[in-house]
mmCIF file with all atom_site columns, C-alpha atoms in Angstrom:
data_model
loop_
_atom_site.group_PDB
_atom_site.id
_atom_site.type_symbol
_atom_site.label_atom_id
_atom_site.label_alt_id
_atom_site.label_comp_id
_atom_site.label_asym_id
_atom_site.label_entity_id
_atom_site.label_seq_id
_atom_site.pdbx_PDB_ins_code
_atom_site.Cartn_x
_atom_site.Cartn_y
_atom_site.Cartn_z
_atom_site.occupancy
_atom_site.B_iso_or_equiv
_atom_site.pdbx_formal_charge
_atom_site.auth_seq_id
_atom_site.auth_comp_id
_atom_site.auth_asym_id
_atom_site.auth_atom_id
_atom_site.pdbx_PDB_model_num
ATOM 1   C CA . UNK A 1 1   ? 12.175  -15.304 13.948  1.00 48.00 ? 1   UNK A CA 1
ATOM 2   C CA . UNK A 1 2   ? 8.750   -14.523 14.375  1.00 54.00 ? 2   UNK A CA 1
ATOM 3   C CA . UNK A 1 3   ? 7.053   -15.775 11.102  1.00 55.00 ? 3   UNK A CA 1
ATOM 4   C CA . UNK A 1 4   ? 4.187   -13.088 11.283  1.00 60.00 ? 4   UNK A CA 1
ATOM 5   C CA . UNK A 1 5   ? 6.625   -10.126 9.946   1.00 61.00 ? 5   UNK A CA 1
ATOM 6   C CA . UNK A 1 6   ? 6.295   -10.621 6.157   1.00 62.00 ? 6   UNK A CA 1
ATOM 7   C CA . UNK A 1 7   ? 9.267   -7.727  5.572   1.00 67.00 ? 7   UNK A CA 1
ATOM 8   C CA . UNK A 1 8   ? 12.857  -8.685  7.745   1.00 65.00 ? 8   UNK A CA 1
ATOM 9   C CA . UNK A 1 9   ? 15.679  -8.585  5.332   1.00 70.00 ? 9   UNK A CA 1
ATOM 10  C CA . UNK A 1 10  ? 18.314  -5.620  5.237   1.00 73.00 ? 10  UNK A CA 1
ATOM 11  C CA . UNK A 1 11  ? 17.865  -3.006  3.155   1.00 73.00 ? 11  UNK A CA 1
ATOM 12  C CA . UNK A 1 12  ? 21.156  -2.025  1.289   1.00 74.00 ? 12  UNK A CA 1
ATOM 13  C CA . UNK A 1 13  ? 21.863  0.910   -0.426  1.00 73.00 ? 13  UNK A CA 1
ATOM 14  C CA . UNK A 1 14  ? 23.892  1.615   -3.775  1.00 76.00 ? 14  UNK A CA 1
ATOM 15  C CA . UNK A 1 15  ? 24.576  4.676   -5.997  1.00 77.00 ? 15  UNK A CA 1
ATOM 16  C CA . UNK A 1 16  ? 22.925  4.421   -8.982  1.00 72.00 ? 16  UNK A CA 1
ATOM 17  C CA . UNK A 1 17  ? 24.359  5.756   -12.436 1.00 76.00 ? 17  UNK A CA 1
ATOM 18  C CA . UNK A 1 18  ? 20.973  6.743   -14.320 1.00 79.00 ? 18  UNK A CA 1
ATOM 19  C CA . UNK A 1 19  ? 18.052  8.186   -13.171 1.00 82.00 ? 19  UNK A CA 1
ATOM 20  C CA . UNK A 1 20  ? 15.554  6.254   -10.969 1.00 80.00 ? 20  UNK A CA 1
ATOM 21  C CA . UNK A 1 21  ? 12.146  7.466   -12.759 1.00 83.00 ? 21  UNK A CA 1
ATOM 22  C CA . UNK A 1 22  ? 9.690   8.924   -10.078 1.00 84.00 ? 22  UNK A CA 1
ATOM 23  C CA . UNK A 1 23  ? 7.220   6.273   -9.260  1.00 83.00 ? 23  UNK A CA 1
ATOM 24  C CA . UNK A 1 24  ? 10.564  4.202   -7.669  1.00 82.00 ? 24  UNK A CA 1
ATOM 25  C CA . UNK A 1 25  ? 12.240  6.672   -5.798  1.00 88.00 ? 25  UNK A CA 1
ATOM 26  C CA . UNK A 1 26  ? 11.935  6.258   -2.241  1.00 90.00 ? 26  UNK A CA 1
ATOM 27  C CA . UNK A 1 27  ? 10.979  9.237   -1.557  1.00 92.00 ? 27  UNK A CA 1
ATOM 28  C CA . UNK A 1 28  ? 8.059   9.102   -3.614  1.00 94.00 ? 28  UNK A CA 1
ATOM 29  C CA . UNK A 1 29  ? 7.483   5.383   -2.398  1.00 94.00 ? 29  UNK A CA 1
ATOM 30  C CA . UNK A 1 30  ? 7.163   6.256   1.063   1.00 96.00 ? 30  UNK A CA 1
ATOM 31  C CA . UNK A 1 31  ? 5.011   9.390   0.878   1.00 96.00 ? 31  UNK A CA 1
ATOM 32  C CA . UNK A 1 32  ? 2.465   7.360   -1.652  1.00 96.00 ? 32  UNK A CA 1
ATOM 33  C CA . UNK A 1 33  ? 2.507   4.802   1.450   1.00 97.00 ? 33  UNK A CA 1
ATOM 34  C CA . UNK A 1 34  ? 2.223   6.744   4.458   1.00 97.00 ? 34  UNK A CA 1
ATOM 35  C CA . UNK A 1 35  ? -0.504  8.832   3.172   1.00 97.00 ? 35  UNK A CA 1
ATOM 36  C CA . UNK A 1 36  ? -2.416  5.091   2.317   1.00 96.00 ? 36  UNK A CA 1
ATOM 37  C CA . UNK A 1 37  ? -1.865  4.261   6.543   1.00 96.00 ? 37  UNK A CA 1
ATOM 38  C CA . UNK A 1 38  ? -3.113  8.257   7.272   1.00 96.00 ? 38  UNK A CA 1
ATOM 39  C CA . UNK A 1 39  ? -6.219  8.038   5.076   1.00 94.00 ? 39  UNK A CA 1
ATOM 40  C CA . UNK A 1 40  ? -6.841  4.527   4.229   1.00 90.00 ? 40  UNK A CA 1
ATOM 41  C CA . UNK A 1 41  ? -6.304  2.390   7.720   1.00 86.00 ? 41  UNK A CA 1
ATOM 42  C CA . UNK A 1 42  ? -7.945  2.421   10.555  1.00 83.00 ? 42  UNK A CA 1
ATOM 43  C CA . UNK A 1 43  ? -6.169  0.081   13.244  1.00 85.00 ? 43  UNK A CA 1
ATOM 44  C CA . UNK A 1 44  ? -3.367  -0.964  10.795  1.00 91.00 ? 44  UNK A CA 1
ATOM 45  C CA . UNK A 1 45  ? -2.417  -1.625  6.841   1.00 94.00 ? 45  UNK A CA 1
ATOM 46  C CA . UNK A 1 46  ? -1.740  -4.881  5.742   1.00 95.00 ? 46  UNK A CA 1
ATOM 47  C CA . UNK A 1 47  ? 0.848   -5.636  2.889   1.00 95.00 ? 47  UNK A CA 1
ATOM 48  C CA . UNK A 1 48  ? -1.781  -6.710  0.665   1.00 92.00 ? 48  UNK A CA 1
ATOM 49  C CA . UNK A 1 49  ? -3.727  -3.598  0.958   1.00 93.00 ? 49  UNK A CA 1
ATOM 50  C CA . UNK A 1 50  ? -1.185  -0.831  0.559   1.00 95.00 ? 50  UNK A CA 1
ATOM 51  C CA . UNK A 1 51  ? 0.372   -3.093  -2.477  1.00 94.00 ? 51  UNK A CA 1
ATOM 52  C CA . UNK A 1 52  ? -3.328  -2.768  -3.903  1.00 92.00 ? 52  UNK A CA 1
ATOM 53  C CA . UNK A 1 53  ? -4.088  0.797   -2.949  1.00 94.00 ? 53  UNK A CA 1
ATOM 54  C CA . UNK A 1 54  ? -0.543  1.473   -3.885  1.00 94.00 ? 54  UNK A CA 1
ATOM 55  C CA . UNK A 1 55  ? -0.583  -0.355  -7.429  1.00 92.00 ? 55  UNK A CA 1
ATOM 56  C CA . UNK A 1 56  ? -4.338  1.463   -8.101  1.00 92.00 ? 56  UNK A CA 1
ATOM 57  C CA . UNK A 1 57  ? -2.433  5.110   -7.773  1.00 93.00 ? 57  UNK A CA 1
ATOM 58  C CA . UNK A 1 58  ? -0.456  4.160   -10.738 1.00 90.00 ? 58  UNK A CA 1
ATOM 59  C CA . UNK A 1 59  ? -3.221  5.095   -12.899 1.00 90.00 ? 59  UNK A CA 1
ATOM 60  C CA . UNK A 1 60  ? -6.081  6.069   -14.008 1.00 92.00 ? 60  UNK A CA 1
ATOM 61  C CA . UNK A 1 61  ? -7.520  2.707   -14.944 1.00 90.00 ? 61  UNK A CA 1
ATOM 62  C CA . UNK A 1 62  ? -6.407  1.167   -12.021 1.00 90.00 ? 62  UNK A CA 1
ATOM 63  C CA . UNK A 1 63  ? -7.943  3.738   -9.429  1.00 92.00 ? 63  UNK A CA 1
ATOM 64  C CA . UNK A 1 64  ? -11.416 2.626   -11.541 1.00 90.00 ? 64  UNK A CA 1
ATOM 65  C CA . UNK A 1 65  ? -11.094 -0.462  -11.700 1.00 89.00 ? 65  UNK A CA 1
ATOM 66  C CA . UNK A 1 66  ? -10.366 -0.276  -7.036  1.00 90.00 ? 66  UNK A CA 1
ATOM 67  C CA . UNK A 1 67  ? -13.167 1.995   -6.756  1.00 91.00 ? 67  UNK A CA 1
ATOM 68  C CA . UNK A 1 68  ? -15.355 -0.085  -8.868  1.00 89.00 ? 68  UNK A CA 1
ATOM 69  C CA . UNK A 1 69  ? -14.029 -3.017  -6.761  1.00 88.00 ? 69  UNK A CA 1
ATOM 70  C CA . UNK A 1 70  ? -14.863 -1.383  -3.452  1.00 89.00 ? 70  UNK A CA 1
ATOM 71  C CA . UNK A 1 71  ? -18.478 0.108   -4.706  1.00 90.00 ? 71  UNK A CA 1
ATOM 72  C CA . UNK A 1 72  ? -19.540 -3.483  -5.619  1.00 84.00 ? 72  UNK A CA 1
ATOM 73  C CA . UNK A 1 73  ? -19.652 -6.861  -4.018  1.00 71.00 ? 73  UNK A CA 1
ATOM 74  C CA . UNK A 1 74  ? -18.402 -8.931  -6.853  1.00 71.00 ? 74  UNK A CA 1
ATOM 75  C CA . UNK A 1 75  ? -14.855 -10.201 -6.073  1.00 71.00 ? 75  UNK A CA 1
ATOM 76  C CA . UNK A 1 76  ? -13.749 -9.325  -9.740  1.00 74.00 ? 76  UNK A CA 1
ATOM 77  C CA . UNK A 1 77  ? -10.720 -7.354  -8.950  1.00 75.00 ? 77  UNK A CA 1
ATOM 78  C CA . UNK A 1 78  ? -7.397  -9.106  -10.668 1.00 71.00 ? 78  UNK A CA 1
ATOM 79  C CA . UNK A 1 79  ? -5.472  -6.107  -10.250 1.00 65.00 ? 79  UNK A CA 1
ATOM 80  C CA . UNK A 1 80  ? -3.129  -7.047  -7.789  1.00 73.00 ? 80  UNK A CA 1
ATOM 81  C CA . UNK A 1 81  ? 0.768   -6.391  -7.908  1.00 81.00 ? 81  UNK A CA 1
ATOM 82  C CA . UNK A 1 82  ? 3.496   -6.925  -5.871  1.00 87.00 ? 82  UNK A CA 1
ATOM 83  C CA . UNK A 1 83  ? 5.851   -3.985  -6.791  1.00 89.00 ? 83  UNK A CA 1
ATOM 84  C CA . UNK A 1 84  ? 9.107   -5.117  -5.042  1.00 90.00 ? 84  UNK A CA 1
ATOM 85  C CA . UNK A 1 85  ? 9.636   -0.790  -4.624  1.00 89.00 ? 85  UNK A CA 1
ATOM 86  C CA . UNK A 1 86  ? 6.882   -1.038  -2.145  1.00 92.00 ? 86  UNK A CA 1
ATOM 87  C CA . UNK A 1 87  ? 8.587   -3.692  -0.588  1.00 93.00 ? 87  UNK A CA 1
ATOM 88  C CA . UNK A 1 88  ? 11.475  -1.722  -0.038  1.00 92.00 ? 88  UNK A CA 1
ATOM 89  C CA . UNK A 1 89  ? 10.419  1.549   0.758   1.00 94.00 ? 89  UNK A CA 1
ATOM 90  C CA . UNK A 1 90  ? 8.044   -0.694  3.426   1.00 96.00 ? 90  UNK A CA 1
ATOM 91  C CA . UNK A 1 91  ? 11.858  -1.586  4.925   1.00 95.00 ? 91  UNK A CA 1
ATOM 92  C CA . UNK A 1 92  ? 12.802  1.455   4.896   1.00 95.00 ? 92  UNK A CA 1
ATOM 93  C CA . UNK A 1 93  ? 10.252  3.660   6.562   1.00 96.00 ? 93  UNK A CA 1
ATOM 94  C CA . UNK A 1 94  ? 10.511  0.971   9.614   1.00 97.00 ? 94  UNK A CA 1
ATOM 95  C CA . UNK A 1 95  ? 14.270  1.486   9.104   1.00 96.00 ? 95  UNK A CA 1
ATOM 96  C CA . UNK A 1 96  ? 13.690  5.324   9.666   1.00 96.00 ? 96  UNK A CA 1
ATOM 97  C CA . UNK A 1 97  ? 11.171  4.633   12.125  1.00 96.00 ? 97  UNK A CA 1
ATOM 98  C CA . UNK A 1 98  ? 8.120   5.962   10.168  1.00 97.00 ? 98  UNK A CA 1
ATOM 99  C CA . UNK A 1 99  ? 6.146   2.741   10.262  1.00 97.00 ? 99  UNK A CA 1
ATOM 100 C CA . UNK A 1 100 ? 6.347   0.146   12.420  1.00 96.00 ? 100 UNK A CA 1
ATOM 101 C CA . UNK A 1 101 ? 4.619   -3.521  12.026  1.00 96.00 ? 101 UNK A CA 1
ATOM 102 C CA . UNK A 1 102 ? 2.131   -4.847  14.765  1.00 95.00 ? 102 UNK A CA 1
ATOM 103 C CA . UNK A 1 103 ? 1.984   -8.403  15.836  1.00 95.00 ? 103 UNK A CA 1
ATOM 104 C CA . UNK A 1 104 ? -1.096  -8.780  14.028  1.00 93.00 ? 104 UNK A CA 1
ATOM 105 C CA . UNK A 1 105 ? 1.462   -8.025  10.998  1.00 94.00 ? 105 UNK A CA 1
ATOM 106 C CA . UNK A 1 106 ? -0.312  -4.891  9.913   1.00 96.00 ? 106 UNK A CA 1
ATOM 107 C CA . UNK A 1 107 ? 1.397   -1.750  9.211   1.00 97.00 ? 107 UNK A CA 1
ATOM 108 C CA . UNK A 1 108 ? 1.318   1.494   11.346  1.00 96.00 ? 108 UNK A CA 1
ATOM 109 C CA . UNK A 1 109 ? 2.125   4.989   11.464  1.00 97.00 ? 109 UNK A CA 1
ATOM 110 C CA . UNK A 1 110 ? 4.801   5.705   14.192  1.00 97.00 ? 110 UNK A CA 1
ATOM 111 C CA . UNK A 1 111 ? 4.668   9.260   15.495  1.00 97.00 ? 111 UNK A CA 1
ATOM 112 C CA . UNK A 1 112 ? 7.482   10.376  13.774  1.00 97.00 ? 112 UNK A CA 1
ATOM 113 C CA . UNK A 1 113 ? 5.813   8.911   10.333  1.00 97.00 ? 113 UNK A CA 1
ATOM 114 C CA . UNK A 1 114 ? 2.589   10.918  11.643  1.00 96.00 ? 114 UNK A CA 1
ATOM 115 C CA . UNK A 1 115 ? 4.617   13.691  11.445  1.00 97.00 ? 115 UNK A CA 1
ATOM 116 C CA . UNK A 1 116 ? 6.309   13.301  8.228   1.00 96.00 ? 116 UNK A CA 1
ATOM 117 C CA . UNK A 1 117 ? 2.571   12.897  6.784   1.00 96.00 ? 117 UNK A CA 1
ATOM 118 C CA . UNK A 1 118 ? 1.026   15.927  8.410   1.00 96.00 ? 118 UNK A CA 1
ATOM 119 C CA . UNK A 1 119 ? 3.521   17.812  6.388   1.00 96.00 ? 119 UNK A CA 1
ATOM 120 C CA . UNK A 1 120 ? 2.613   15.846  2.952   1.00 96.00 ? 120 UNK A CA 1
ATOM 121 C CA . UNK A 1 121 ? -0.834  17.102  3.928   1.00 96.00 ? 121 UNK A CA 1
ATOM 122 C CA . UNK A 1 122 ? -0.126  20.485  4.588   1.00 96.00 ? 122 UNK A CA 1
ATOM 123 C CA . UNK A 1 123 ? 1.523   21.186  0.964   1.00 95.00 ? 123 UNK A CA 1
ATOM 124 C CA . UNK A 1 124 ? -1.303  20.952  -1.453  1.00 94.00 ? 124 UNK A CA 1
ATOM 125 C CA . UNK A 1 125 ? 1.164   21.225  -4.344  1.00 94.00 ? 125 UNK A CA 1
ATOM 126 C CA . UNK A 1 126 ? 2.130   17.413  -3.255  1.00 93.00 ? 126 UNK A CA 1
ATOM 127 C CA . UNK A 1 127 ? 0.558   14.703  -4.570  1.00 94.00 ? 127 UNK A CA 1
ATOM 128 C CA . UNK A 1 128 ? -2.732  15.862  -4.865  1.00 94.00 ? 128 UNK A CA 1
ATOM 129 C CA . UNK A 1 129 ? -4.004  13.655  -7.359  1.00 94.00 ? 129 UNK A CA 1
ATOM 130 C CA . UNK A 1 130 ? -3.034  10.907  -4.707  1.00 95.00 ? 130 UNK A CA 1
ATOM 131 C CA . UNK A 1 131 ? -4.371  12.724  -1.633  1.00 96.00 ? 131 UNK A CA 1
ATOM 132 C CA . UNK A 1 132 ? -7.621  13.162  -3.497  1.00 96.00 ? 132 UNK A CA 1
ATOM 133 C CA . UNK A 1 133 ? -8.270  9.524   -4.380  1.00 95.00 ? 133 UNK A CA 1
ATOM 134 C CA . UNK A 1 134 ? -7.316  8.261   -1.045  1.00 96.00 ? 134 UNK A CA 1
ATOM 135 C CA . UNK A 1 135 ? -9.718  10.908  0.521   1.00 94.00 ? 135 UNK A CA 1
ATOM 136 C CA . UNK A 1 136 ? -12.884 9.417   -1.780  1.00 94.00 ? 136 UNK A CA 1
ATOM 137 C CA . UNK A 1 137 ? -11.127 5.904   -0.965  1.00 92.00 ? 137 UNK A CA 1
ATOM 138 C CA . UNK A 1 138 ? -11.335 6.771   2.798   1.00 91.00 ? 138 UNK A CA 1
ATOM 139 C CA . UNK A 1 139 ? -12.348 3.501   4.874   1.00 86.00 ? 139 UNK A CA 1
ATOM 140 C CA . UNK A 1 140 ? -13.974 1.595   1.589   1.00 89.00 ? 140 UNK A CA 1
ATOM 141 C CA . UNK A 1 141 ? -11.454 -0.964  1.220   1.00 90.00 ? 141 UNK A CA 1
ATOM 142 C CA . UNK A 1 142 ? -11.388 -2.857  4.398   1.00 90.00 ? 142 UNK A CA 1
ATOM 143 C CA . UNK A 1 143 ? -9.262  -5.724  5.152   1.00 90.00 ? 143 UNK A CA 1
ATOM 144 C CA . UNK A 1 144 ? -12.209 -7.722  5.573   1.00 90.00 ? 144 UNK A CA 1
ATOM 145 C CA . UNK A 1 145 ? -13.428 -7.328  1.948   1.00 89.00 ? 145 UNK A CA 1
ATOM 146 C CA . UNK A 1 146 ? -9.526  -8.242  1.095   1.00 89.00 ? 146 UNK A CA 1
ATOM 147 C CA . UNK A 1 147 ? -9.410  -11.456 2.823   1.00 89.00 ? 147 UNK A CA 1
ATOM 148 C CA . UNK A 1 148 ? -12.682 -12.009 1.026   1.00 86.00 ? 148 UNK A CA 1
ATOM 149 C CA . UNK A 1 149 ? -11.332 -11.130 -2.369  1.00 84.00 ? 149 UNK A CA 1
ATOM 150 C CA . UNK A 1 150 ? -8.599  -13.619 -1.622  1.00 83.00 ? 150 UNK A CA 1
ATOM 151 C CA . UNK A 1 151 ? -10.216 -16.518 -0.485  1.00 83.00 ? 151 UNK A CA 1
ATOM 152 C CA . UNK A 1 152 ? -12.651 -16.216 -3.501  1.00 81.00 ? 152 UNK A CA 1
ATOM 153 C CA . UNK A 1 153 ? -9.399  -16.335 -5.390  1.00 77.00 ? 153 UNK A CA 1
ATOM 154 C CA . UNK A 1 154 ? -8.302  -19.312 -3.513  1.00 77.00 ? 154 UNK A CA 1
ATOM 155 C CA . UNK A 1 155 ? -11.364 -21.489 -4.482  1.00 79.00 ? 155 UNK A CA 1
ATOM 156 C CA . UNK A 1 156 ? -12.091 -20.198 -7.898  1.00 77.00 ? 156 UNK A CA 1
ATOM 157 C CA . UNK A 1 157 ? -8.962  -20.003 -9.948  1.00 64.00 ? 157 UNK A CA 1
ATOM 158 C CA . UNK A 1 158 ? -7.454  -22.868 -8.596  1.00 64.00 ? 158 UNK A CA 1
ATOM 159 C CA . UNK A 1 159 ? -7.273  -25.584 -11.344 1.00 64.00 ? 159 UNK A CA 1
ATOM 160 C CA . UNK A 1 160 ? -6.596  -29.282 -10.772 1.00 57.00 ? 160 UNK A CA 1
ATOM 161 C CA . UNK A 1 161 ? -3.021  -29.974 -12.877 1.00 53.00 ? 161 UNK A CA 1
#
């Protein structure tokens, strides 16, 4: 197995009894995510980036503490989650054949996944909050200035134990 694809288990499915709130349904998950790779990625996504971009939608606070990230060329940015739903809705949209993953292991619109976006687009009454922020966020967060942001991570909070 090719150890650049981060994402290669199955994805399983399973009724569930309650309600799965709206910020982890799929559905929601995977339009959140392909309208990061339409507005947000030029060339390709990588998991780090739509997990950021993706966690900063969650709220207020965390879309100003991103676009106070990107506006300024201190690396203090700590908000950084791995939301296993983003994970899995990742699986799934290659599953459907929405995404697909590069050998450079960034993420990528197929056609069929330009295609389900152009019709997020076309319904303002869809996440426009999202679509709004991601327009302003545009090309600001590059995967340069992530890989920075990391590495500055790497050396600084490292302690000797």
């Amino acid at each position: 197995m090719d150890k650049s694809y981060v994402l290669s288990e199955e994805i399983i499915f399973d009724a569930k009894p309650d309600a799965v709130p709206f910020n982890y349904r799929i559905s929601y998950k995977l339009a959140k995510l392909s309208l990061i790779l339409e507005l947000n990625a030029r060339g390709g996504c990588s998991l780090m980036k739509l997990q950021m971009v993706s966690t900063a939608l969650s709220t207020t606070s965390d879309r100003g503490k991103l676009w106070d990230f990107v506006n300024n060329s201190s690396n203090n940015y700590s908000v950084v989650r791995f939301d296993p739903a983003v994970n899995r809705a990742i699986k799934y949209a290659i599953a459907e054949g929405l995404f697909n993953q590069q050998k450079n292991g960034l993420f990528r619109l197929t056609k069929k996944g330009k295609e389900f976006t152009k019709v997020i687009m076309k319904d303002s009454s869809l996440l426009s909050s999202e679509k709004k922020y991601l327009f302003l966020l545009s090309n600001k967060l590059t995967e340069e200035r992530i890989k920075e942001l990391t590495t500055f991570w790497r050396y600084t909070n490292v302690e000797d134990k």
